[in-house]
């Protein structure tokens, strides 16, 4: 289908922003710089894992592109493509745009939205560019193999265009002959043997045995006892070359830790990446949570499960960031006030944790974030038991959010609202993301009954949604994601976003972020709410009508919020849609945000939080799925959204290198451009080879 091809072609106008960390980096001591540098190297050594989790062609193509540009400058390649390859200038530019977007997403599926993108230049041009390169860069691939790889890059046939289980989508977390039902059976065996699926991929051996490949430096094989008919074997050593280098650099970072907690954390990380045991990663996270307010914040491992169609296997993520002291102070005030703010949530004490363990909350300037994309805020670890027993930390990635341009008016908002965005967007982001992470993900209790019969709840508790006594809870070893599976991420994001809307109206919170006057406070609240419903609307981009699937958890969450507000009595949201004119606008009645709007969000929160607390997946699903179903009216709106959409911004990250002359850590920065993104790839992977 021609339209699906043009939808997936690499856009021509992707905005690239260089992450600015120079000032923060310059403020670090020599020791802190060395710690940052080695941790950053460890993080990037794992980055190829992201590519390998996406598609079979992603790591191969990434290696090919890297070596092409490592051996040929952009200028030389351009000249040779034109003269020897007869490639038009415009076609060459399209190729560069493809490579930059590919590298920014660590593969050929967009990190945000999980949809495949293909080169916008012709296949012929791409092959000509590869063939006319003065230095051959085909990585030992034969001409036929290169052609086959290029075919895969352009393949936009059904089942290839988005991530998911076959036949709907594609995924490299599982072998091509592993079905969703197989995975369910394998995961049951893993659960029975107390093995976490987090850092694994599942393949099928020739004899039918399911091989669970566990990421680790050490290689080993172990058959698991199984009560069912499936034979399951653990194969340790997935990505062993990359994991060995991760371990190597974490060891080099060890002498530069700031304290004993960081030392214990790094030692646990090393044990984890050597052995592949999740218990060691959990141990690292206990130390990580206890390492409060570090000057250099880090994280590494298999962290978020957004991209696994089953929602339980995690993507590689490693980051290093420098604390922004001034902005962190505001977040510390938010943490200090948290118990009082949480008491304002609609579900009451029974469904909230007895004690709120005050987490660390810092604003950070990212030095390196090795994964498929960059978030604005993070609340981790995701291990429910550690969150319950020790706590969690929040971070706000200040230089990611700050990489914004207000030159061009946003779509779907009025001129007056655009003025409000320009003046209050940054504050609204700080408030919104701050509440989302700390009071959103950080709130809510899980009712757990342990194997020894003890529980953390009263069995006579009434379910406020039904009025009847509760009939479900979590058993030991069960988590939110193993219960709610594919809905766990969108529903949890929805809960966190709804908390942000619900609590952002509190003047005490707004004052923390410098909004002293009622006028400023109202403007900020307006932008937080408008931003949310607008995201619910334009997020339709991330819904696939063909498969009736949402491809992005946050966008599905925001659509749920939009629908909740639209369906509530006296809706505060108004959408104006004139399909023929391609006109789409969304407004909210500012005067009723704190009344009608607030009431509707409160009701949504009750459903999300109570069903989460008691682990009632059936009730949760029955509530959430209809709200995120897309009817004909919204399918028509989606057409307009697609016509108006603009490509999402991408980041060009800096790189650190040890000076061969002095041994000092140097910061390399690159242009905010397609060429800058490619140059960053070349410089970075010259030092950190792309390994699997
Ligand atoms: Zn979130």
XYZ file of C-alpha atoms and ligand atoms in Angstrom, residues 306 436-437 441 493 496 554, ligand 1:
8
model
C 7.888 -0.754 27.007
C 4.206 12.459 37.455
C 7.401 10.824 38.670
C 4.632 6.576 40.037
C 1.540 5.932 32.851
C 0.946 8.983 36.866
C 2.287 7.324 27.314
Zn 5.978 7.636 33.735
